[in-house]
Amino acid sequence: MGTRAESWASSDAVRASMRSNKSRDTKPELALRKAVHALGLRYRVAVRLPLPGRRRTADLVFPRLRIAVFLDGCFWHGCPEHHSVAKTNSAYWSEKLRANRERDADTDRRLEEAGWSVIRVWEHEDPVEAAHRVATAVRTARASQVAGRSR
């Protein structure tokens, strides 16, 4: 067989650790979903967004209301409060996080241009407070839909 391609990881242990990171159903995401559900809201999970030519997924989606909720990890998305700079392979991680933030901004812009509301929640935020932000956006969108129908 062929040889394995050069890895971005600084060691096999780092590679194994990074590969085991979950992309959904993380503890912060489950806490947010539980809090949103407790407020009586129903949503879809890990939905691919309607962005032509782009493969983007939101953590919680209210499709009819066109609301996308993203729960951003402090490390992966460069939280201004909690992000720590990687000591090993720092050039790789710096570029990776810059690209993540750029992709996030592009996703937000594209969704907003398509008439969607975007809510971004940091993993360190209190899930109940974040759920109330989501609920406010949902109530506002529902009221807007009702007002639009009554005209």
Short mmCIF file of C-alpha atoms in Angstrom, two decimals:
data_model
loop_
_atom_site.label_atom_id
_atom_site.label_comp_id
_atom_site.label_asym_id
_atom_site.label_seq_id
_atom_site.Cartn_x
_atom_site.Cartn_y
_atom_site.Cartn_z
CA MET A 1 0.00 0.00 0.00
CA GLY A 2 1.01 3.64 -0.29
CA THR A 3 2.57 5.72 2.45
CA ARG A 4 0.44 7.88 4.68
CA ALA A 5 0.28 11.55 3.70
CA GLU A 6 2.11 14.02 5.91
CA SER A 7 -0.16 14.93 8.82
CA TRP A 8 -0.89 18.39 10.18
CA ALA A 9 -0.65 16.91 13.70
CA SER A 10 2.55 17.34 15.67
CA SER A 11 2.37 13.75 16.92
CA ASP A 12 0.30 10.58 16.60
CA ALA A 13 -1.19 11.25 20.04
CA VAL A 14 -2.29 14.74 19.00
CA ARG A 15 -3.74 13.35 15.78
CA ALA A 16 -5.73 10.71 17.72
CA SER A 17 -6.98 13.30 20.18
CA MET A 18 -8.08 15.73 17.46
CA ARG A 19 -9.80 13.01 15.43
CA SER A 20 -11.85 12.05 18.48
CA ASN A 21 -13.36 15.55 18.81
CA LYS A 22 -17.06 15.44 18.13
CA SER A 23 -18.60 17.76 15.54
CA ARG A 24 -22.08 17.57 17.10
CA ASP A 25 -23.77 16.56 20.35
CA THR A 26 -21.06 18.18 22.45
CA LYS A 27 -21.83 18.96 26.11
CA PRO A 28 -22.38 22.70 25.44
CA GLU A 29 -24.60 21.91 22.45
CA LEU A 30 -26.68 19.41 24.41
CA ALA A 31 -27.08 21.93 27.25
CA LEU A 32 -28.26 24.61 24.82
CA ARG A 33 -30.68 22.20 23.10
CA LYS A 34 -32.07 21.12 26.47
CA ALA A 35 -32.59 24.75 27.55
CA VAL A 36 -34.24 25.71 24.24
CA HIS A 37 -36.47 22.62 24.40
CA ALA A 38 -37.44 23.46 28.02
CA LEU A 39 -38.79 26.79 26.73
CA GLY A 40 -41.19 24.84 24.53
CA LEU A 41 -39.35 25.45 21.28
CA ARG A 42 -38.90 22.73 18.70
CA TYR A 43 -36.07 22.81 16.21
CA ARG A 44 -34.04 20.69 13.85
CA VAL A 45 -30.48 19.62 14.68
CA ALA A 46 -27.37 19.74 12.47
CA VAL A 47 -29.20 20.94 9.37
CA ARG A 48 -27.44 21.70 6.13
CA LEU A 49 -28.17 25.30 5.20
CA PRO A 50 -29.57 26.45 1.86
CA LEU A 51 -26.42 28.13 0.59
CA PRO A 52 -25.76 27.23 -3.04
CA GLY A 53 -22.27 25.93 -3.59
CA ARG A 54 -21.49 25.86 0.14
CA ARG A 55 -21.66 22.99 2.60
CA ARG A 56 -22.56 24.72 5.84
CA THR A 57 -24.47 23.29 8.80
CA ALA A 58 -26.13 25.02 11.75
CA ASP A 59 -26.43 23.44 15.18
CA LEU A 60 -30.10 24.36 15.68
CA VAL A 61 -32.43 25.45 12.90
CA PHE A 62 -35.96 26.79 12.80
CA PRO A 63 -36.52 26.28 9.05
CA ARG A 64 -39.92 27.96 8.61
CA LEU A 65 -38.78 30.98 10.61
CA ARG A 66 -35.41 31.04 8.86
CA ILE A 67 -33.38 31.13 12.05
CA ALA A 68 -30.00 29.40 12.29
CA VAL A 69 -28.24 28.97 15.64
CA PHE A 70 -24.53 28.19 15.84
CA LEU A 71 -22.79 27.13 19.03
CA ASP A 72 -19.16 28.14 18.56
CA GLY A 73 -16.35 26.53 20.54
CA CYS A 74 -13.97 28.99 22.18
CA PHE A 75 -10.88 27.29 20.76
CA TRP A 76 -12.20 26.50 17.27
CA HIS A 77 -13.70 29.91 16.59
CA GLY A 78 -11.21 32.14 18.43
CA CYS A 79 -13.28 33.42 21.37
CA PRO A 80 -11.98 36.86 22.38
CA GLU A 81 -12.34 35.89 26.08
CA HIS A 82 -11.11 32.30 26.23
CA HIS A 83 -9.12 31.45 23.14
CA SER A 84 -5.62 30.26 23.88
CA VAL A 85 -2.88 30.20 21.28
CA ALA A 86 -1.57 26.76 20.45
CA LYS A 87 2.03 26.26 21.55
CA THR A 88 2.74 23.49 19.06
CA ASN A 89 2.21 23.96 15.33
CA SER A 90 1.12 27.55 16.01
CA ALA A 91 1.33 28.70 12.38
CA TYR A 92 -1.06 25.93 11.31
CA TRP A 93 -3.55 26.70 14.09
CA SER A 94 -3.36 30.43 13.56
CA GLU A 95 -4.28 29.99 9.89
CA LYS A 96 -6.93 27.38 10.73
CA LEU A 97 -8.69 29.69 13.19
CA ARG A 98 -8.44 32.68 10.85
CA ALA A 99 -10.11 30.60 8.13
CA ASN A 100 -12.80 29.43 10.60
CA ARG A 101 -13.64 33.02 11.56
CA GLU A 102 -13.67 34.04 7.90
CA ARG A 103 -15.99 31.13 7.06
CA ASP A 104 -18.28 32.06 9.97
CA ALA A 105 -18.55 35.67 8.75
CA ASP A 106 -19.19 34.47 5.19
CA THR A 107 -21.92 32.10 6.41
CA ASP A 108 -23.57 34.85 8.45
CA ARG A 109 -23.48 37.26 5.52
CA ARG A 110 -24.89 34.73 3.04
CA LEU A 111 -27.67 33.66 5.37
CA GLU A 112 -28.65 37.24 6.18
CA GLU A 113 -28.70 38.09 2.46
CA ALA A 114 -31.06 35.12 2.00
CA GLY A 115 -33.40 36.48 4.67
CA TRP A 116 -32.26 34.33 7.59
CA SER A 117 -31.55 35.42 11.16
CA VAL A 118 -28.28 34.14 12.60
CA ILE A 119 -27.64 33.62 16.30
CA ARG A 120 -24.13 32.80 17.45
CA VAL A 121 -23.57 31.44 20.94
CA TRP A 122 -20.16 30.89 22.53
CA GLU A 123 -19.65 27.58 24.30
CA HIS A 124 -18.89 29.42 27.57
CA GLU A 125 -22.20 31.29 27.59
CA ASP A 126 -24.88 30.25 30.05
CA PRO A 127 -27.16 27.90 28.06
CA VAL A 128 -30.34 29.21 29.72
CA GLU A 129 -29.48 32.82 28.85
CA ALA A 130 -28.61 31.79 25.30
CA ALA A 131 -31.88 29.84 25.05
CA HIS A 132 -33.77 32.99 26.01
CA ARG A 133 -31.99 34.88 23.19
CA VAL A 134 -33.10 32.14 20.80
CA ALA A 135 -36.67 32.26 22.18
CA THR A 136 -36.81 36.03 21.71
CA ALA A 137 -35.73 35.67 18.08
CA VAL A 138 -38.30 32.92 17.51
CA ARG A 139 -41.13 34.98 19.07
CA THR A 140 -40.13 38.01 17.00
CA ALA A 141 -40.05 35.96 13.79
CA ARG A 142 -43.42 34.36 14.56
CA ALA A 143 -44.98 37.76 15.28
CA SER A 144 -43.56 39.07 12.02
CA GLN A 145 -45.04 36.12 10.11
CA VAL A 146 -48.48 36.65 11.72
CA ALA A 147 -48.36 40.39 10.96
CA GLY A 148 -47.41 39.61 7.36
CA ARG A 149 -50.39 37.27 6.94
CA SER A 150 -52.89 39.73 8.40
CA ARG A 151 -52.11 42.44 5.86
#
